[in-house]
Tab-separated table of C-alpha atoms and ligand atoms in Angstrom:
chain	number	residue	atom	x	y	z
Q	1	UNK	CA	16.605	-59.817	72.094
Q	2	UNK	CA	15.055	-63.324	72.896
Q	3	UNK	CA	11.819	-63.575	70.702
Q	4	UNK	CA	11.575	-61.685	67.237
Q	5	UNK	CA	8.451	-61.261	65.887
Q	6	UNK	CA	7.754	-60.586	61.908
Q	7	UNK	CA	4.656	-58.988	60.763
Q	8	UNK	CA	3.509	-58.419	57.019
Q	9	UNK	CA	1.255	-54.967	56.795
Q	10	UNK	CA	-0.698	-53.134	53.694
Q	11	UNK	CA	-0.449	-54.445	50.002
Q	12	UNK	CA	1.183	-57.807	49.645
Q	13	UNK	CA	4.334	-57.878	47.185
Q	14	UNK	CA	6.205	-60.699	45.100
Q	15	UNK	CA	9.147	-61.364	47.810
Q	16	UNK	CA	7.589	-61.150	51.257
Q	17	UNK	CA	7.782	-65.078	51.469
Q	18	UNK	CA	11.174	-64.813	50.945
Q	19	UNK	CA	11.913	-61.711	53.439
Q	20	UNK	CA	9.505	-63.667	56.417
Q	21	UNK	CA	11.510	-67.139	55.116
Q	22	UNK	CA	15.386	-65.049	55.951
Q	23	UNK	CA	14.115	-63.424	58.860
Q	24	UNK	CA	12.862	-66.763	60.660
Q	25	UNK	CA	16.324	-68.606	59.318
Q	26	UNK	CA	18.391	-65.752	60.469
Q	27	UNK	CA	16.615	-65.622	63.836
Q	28	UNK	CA	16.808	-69.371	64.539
Q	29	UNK	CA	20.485	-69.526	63.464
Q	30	UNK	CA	21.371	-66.865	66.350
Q	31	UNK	CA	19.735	-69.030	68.388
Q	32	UNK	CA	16.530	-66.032	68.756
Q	33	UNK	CA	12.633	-67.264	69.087
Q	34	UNK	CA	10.409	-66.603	66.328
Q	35	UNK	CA	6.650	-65.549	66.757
Q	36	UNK	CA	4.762	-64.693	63.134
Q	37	UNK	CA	1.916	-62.419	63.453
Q	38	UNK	CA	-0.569	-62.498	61.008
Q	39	UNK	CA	-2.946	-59.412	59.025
Q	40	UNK	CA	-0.125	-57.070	60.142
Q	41	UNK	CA	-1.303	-54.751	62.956
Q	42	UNK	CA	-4.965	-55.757	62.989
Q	43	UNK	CA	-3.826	-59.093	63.551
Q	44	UNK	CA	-1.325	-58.509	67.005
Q	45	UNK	CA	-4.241	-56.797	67.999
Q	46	UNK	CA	-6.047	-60.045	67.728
Q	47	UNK	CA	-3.117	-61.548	68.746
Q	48	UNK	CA	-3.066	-63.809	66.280
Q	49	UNK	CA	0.314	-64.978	66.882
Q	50	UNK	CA	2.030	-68.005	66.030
Q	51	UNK	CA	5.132	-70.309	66.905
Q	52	UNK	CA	7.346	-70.565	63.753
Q	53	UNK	CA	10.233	-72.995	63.250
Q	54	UNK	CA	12.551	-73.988	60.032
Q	55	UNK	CA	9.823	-75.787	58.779
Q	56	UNK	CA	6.831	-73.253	58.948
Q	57	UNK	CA	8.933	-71.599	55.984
Q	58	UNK	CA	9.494	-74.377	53.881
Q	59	UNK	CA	8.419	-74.190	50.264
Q	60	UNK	CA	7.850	-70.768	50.476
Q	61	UNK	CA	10.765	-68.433	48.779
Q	62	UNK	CA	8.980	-69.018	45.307
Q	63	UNK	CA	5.624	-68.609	46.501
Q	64	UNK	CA	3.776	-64.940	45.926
Q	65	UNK	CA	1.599	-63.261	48.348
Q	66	UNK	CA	2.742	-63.597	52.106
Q	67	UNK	CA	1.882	-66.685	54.293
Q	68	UNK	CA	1.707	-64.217	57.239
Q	69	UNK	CA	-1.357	-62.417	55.301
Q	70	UNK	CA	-1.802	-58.851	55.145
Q	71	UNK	CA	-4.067	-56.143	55.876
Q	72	UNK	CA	-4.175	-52.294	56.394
Q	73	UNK	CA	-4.873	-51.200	59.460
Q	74	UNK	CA	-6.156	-47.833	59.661
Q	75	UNK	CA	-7.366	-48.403	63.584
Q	76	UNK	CA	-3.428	-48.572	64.554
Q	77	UNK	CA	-3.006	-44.891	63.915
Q	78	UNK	CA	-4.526	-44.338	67.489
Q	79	UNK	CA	-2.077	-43.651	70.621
Q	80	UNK	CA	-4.149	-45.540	72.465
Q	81	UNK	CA	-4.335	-48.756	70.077
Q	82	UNK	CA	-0.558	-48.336	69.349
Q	83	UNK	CA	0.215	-48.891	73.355
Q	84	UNK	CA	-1.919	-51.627	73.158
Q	85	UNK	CA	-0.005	-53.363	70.375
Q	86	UNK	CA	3.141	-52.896	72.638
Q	87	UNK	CA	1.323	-54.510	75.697
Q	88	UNK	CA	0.322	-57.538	72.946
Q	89	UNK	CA	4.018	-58.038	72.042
Q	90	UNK	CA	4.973	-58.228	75.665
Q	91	UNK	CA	2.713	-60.623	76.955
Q	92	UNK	CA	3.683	-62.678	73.748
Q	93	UNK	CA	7.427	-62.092	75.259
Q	94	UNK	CA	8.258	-60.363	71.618
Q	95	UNK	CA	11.462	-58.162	72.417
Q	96	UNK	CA	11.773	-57.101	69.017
Q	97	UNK	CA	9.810	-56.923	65.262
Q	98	UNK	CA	10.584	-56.723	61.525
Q	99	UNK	CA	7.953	-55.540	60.177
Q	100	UNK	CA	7.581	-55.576	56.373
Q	101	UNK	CA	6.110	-53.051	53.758
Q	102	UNK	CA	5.654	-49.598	52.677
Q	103	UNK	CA	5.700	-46.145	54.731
Q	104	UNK	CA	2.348	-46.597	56.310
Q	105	UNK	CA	3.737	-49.855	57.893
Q	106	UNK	CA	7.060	-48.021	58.932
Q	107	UNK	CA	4.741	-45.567	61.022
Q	108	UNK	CA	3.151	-48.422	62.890
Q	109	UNK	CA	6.473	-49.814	63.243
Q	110	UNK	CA	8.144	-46.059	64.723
Q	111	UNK	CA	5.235	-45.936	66.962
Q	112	UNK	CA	5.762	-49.611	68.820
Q	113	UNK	CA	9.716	-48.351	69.540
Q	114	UNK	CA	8.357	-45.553	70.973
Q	115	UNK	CA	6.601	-48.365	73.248
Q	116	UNK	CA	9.739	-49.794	74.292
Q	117	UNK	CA	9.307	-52.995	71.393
Q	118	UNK	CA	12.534	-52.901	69.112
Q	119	UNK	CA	11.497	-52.275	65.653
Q	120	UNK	CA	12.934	-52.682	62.160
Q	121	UNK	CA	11.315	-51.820	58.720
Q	122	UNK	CA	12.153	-54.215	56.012
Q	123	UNK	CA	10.949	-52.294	52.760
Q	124	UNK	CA	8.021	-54.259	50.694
Q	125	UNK	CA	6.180	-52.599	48.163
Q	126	UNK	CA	5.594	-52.790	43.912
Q	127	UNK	CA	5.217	-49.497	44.171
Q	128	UNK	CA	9.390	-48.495	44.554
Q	129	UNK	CA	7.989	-45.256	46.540
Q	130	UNK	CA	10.197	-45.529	49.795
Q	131	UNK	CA	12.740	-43.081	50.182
Q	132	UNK	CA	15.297	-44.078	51.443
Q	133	UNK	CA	16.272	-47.230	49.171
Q	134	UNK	CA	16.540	-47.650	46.038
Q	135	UNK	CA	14.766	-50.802	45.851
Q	136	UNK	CA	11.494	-52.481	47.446
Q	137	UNK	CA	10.931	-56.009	47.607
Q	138	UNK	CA	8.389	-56.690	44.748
Q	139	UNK	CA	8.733	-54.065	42.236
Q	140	UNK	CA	11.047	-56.479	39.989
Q	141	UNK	CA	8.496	-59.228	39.988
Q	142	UNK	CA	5.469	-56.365	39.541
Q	143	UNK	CA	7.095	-54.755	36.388
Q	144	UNK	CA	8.130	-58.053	34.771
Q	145	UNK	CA	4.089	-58.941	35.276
Q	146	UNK	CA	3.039	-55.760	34.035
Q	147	UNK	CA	5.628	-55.743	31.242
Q	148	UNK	CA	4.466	-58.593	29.736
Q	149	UNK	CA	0.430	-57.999	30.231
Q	150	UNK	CA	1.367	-54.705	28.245
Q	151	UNK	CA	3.325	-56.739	25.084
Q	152	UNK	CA	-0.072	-58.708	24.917
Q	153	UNK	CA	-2.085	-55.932	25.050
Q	154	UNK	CA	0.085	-54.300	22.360
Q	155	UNK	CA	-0.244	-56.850	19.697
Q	156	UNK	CA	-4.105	-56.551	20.069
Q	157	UNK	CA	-3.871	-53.048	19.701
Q	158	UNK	CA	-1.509	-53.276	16.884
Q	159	UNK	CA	-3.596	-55.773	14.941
Q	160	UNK	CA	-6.530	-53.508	15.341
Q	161	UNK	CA	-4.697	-50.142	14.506
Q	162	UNK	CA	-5.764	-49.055	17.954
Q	163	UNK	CA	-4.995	-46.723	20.963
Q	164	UNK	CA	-4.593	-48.661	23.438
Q	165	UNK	CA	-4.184	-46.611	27.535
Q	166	UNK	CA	-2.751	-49.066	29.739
Q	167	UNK	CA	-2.987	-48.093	33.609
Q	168	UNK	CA	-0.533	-49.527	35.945
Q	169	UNK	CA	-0.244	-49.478	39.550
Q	170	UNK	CA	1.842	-47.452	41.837
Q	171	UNK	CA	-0.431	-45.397	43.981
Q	172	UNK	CA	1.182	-41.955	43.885
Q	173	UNK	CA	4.457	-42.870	42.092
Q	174	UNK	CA	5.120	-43.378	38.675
Q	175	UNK	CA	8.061	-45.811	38.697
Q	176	UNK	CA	5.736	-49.035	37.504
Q	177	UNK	CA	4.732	-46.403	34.803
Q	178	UNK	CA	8.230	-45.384	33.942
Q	179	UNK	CA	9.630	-48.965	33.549
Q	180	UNK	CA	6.934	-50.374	31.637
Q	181	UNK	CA	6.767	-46.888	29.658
Q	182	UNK	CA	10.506	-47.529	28.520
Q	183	UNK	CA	10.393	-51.455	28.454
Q	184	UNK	CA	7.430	-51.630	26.470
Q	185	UNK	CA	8.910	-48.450	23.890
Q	186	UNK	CA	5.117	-46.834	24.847
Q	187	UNK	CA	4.121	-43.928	22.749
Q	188	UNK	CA	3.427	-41.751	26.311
Q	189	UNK	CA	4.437	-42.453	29.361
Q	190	UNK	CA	1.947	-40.221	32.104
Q	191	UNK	CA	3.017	-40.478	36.073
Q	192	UNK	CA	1.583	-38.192	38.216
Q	193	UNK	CA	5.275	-36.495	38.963
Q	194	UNK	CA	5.020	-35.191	35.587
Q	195	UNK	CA	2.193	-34.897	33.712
Q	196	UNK	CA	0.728	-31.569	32.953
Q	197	UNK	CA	-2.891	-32.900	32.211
Q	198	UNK	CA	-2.881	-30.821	28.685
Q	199	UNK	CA	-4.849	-33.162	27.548
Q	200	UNK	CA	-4.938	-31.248	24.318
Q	201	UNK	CA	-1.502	-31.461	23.371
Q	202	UNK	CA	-2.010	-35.142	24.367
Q	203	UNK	CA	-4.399	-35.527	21.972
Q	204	UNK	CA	-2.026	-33.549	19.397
Q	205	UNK	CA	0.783	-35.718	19.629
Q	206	UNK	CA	-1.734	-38.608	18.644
Q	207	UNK	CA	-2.715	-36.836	15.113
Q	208	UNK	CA	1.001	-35.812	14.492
Q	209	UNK	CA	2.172	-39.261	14.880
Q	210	UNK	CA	-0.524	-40.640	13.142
Q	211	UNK	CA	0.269	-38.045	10.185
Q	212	UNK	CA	3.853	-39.663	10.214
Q	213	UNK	CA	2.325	-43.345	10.242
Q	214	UNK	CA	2.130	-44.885	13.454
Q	215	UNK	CA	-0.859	-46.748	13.499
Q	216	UNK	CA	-1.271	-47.874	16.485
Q	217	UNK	CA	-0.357	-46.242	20.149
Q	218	UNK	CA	0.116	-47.389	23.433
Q	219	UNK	CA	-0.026	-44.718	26.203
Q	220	UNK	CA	0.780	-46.187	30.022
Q	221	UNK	CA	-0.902	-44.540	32.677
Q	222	UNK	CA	0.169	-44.190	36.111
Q	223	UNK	CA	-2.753	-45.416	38.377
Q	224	UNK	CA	-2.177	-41.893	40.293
Q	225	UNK	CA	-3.596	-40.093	37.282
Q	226	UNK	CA	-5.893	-42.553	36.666
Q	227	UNK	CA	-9.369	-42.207	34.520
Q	228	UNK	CA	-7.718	-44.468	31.826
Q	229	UNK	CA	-11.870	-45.138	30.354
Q	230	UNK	CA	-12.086	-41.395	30.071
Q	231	UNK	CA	-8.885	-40.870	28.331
Q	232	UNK	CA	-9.289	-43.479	26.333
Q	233	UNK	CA	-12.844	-42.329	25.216
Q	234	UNK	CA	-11.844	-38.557	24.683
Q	235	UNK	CA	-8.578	-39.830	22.801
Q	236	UNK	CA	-11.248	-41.608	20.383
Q	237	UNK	CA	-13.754	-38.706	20.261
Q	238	UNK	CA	-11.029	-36.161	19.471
Q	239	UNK	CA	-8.916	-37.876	17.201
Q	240	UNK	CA	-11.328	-40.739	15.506
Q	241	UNK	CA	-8.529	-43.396	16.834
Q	242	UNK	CA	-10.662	-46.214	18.077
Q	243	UNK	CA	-9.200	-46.481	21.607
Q	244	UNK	CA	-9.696	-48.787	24.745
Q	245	UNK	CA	-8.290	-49.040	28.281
Q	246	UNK	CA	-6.950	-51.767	30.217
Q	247	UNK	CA	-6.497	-51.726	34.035
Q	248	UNK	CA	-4.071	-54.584	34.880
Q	249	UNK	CA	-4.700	-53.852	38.898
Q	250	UNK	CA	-4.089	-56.281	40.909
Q	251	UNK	CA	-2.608	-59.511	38.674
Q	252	UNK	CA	0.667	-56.740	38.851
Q	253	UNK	CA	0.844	-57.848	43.214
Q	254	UNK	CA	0.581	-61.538	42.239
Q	255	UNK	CA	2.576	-64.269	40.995
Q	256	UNK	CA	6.106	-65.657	41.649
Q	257	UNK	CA	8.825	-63.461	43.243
Q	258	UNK	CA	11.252	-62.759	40.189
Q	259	UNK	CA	15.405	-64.111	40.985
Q	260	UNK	CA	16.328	-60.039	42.373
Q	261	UNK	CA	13.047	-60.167	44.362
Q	262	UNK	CA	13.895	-63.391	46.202
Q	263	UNK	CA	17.888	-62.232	46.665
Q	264	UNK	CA	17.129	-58.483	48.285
Q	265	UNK	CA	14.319	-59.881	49.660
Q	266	UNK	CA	16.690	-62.790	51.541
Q	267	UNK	CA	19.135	-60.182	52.179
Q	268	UNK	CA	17.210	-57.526	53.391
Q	269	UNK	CA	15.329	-59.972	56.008
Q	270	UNK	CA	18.255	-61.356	57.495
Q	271	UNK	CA	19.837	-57.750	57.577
Q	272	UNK	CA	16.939	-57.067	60.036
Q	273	UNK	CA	17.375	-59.664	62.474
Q	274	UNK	CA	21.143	-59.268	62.428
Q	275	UNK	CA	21.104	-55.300	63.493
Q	276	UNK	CA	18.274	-56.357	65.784
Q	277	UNK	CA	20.707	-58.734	67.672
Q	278	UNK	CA	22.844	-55.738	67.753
Q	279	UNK	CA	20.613	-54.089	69.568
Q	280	UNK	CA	19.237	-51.028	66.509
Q	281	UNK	CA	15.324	-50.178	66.719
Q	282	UNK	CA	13.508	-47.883	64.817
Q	283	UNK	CA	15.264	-48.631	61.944
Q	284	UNK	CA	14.639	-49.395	58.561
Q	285	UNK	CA	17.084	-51.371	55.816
Q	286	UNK	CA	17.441	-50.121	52.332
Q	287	UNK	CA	19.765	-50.375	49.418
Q	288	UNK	CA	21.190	-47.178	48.784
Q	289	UNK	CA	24.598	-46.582	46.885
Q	290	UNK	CA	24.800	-49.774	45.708
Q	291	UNK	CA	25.111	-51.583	49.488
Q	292	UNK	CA	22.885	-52.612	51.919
Q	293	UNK	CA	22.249	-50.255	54.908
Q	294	UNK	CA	19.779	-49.005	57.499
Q	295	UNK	CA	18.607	-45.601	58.440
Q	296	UNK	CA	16.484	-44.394	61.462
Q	297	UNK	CA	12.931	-44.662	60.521
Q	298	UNK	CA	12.158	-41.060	61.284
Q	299	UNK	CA	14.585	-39.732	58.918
Q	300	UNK	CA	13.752	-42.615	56.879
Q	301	UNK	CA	10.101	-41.168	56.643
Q	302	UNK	CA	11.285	-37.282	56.064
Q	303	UNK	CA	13.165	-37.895	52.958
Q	304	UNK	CA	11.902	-37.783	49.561
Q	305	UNK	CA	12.865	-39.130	46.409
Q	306	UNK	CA	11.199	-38.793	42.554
Q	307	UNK	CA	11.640	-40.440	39.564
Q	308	UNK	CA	14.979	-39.438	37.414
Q	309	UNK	CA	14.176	-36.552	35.167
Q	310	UNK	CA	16.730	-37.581	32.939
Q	311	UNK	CA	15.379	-41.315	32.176
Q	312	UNK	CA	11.650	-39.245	31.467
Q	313	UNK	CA	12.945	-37.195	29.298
Q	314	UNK	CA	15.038	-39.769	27.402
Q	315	UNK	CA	11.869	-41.911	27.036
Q	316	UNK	CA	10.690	-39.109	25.040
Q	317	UNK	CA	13.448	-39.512	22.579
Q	318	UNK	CA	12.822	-43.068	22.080
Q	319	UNK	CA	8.877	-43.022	21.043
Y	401	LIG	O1	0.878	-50.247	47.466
Y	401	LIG	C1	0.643	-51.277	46.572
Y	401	LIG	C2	-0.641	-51.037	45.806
Y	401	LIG	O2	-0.847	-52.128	44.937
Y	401	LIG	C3	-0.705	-49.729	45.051
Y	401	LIG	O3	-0.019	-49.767	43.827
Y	401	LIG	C4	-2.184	-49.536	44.923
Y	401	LIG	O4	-2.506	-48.168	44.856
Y	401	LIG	C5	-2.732	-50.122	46.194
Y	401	LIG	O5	-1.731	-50.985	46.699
Y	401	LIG	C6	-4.014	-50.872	46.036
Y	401	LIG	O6	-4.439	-51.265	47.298
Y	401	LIG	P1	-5.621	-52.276	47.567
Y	401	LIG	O7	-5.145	-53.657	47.228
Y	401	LIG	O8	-5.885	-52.113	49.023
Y	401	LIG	O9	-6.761	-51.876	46.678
């Protein structure tokens, strides 16, 4: 490997400063070129590819968003666009790419080794929803953000004697939900892994509760459910509770990576570069059993993983 390239693709997260910042450091210190390409895929089909040095990632590790920008790239699912993206990276001489985000990113990724271009996923998402790892660079920084939007929006709803159904993000997975549910002591916690939309015993638990004297209740929704204005207006309609929703979207993507965000993301990044110098493609690093590892990015994308049934179930206990 002579020239590494480093992409960032789909929804930005807290951290991916810090993971482009390791990967250039790591790169430079083993003596490897560094081309950044920027808008993920739809930008190395623009080739929109630039020379990076020490200083191009300067002043960065605290910074949110990702100085490479970002975009989804639905056009890259093509064979024929994906050999074209190969072609791009050799004319740019870029022997290898770390490429960070979520699953959809990893696919891009799988498909440009299959082109001959050695490829490693670094894992950046607030959504926690990649298999293999047990961590994703921006989730810390995302639930801090959304845990404190939530105690805000609880002493409103307090004050007020109010239900208040707070919807976080997370796409399909309910780990933002499950944090904040337990961080914030919510009165329901409802991810899409779980919930059994009976809505009526829903609205049931509300009146017992009420019976026993809570006056207020906060209910965290899971963005994959969704409908929080619905919910919130049946909840008020069925049990005379005045109720409201908040939708934190996207202020939960922004702001300042958090201390564990900036570490795994530093980690993770030079991790990359290092088993790219080794010579590993089609690869992606994770944190799994408490180390930091790499698996091959098609078993990688085969596994599953939920949240723990145990930690939902306690949250119940703690309302
Ligand atoms: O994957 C991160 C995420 O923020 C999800 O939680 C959410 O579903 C999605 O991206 C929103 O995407 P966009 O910014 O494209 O609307």
């Amino acid at each position: 490997i002579n020239t590494i390239g480093v992409l960032t693709s789909g929804g930005d997260a807290p951290g991916m400063n810090a993971a482009i910042r390791a990967v250039v450091r790591e790169a430079l210190s083993k003596g490897k070129k560094v081309k950044g390409i920027k808008r993920g895929y739809a930008g190395l089909l623009n080739e929109e590819i630039i020379d990076m040095d020490e200083h191009s990632v300067s002043d960065i590790i605290s910074r949110g968003g990702t100085i490479l920008q970002t975009a989804r790239c639905l056009e890259f699912k093509q064979p024929e666009v994906q050999q074209k993206g190969a072609e791009i990276c050799k004319k740019h001489g870029i022997d290898g790419i770390v490429v960070i985000g979520g699953d959809g990113s990893f696919q891009g990724a799988q498909k440009l080794a299959n082109h001959g271009i050695n490829t490693i996923g670094v894992p950046g998402t607030i959504d926690l929803d990649i298999a293999c790892t047990d961590y994703t660079i921006g989730f810390d920084t995302a639930i801090n953000t959304a845990m404190e939007a939530i105690d805000k929006v609880r002493d409103t709803s307090t004050s007020h004697d109010r239900c208040s159904v707070i919807e976080v993000m997370g796409r399909g997975a309910g780990y933002i939900a499950m944090w904040c549910g337990i961080a914030n002591g919510a009165e329901e916690i409802l991810i899409p892994e779980k919930y059994d939309h009976d809505e009526a015993a829903l609205i049931e638990r509300i009146k017992e509760n009420r019976k026993k004297g809570k006056q207020h209740y906060i209910i965290i929704n899971a963005e994959g459910i969704g409908d929080s204005q619905g919910l919130a207006k049946r909840i008020e309609a069925a049990t005379g509770m005045e109720s409201r929703a908040t939708i934190l979207g996207h202020m939960q993507r922004g702001g300042s990576p958090s201390c564990k965000d900036r570490m795994y993301a530093s980690i993770m990044g030079a991790y990359a570069v290092d088993i790219l110098c080794e010579g590993k493609s089609n690869r992606v690093v994770a944190h799994a059993d408490g180390k930091f590892c790499d698996f091959d990015i098609d078993e990688a994308l085969a596994m599953t993983k939920s949240v723990s049934e145990y930690e939902y179930e306690i949250a119940k206990n703690l309302v």
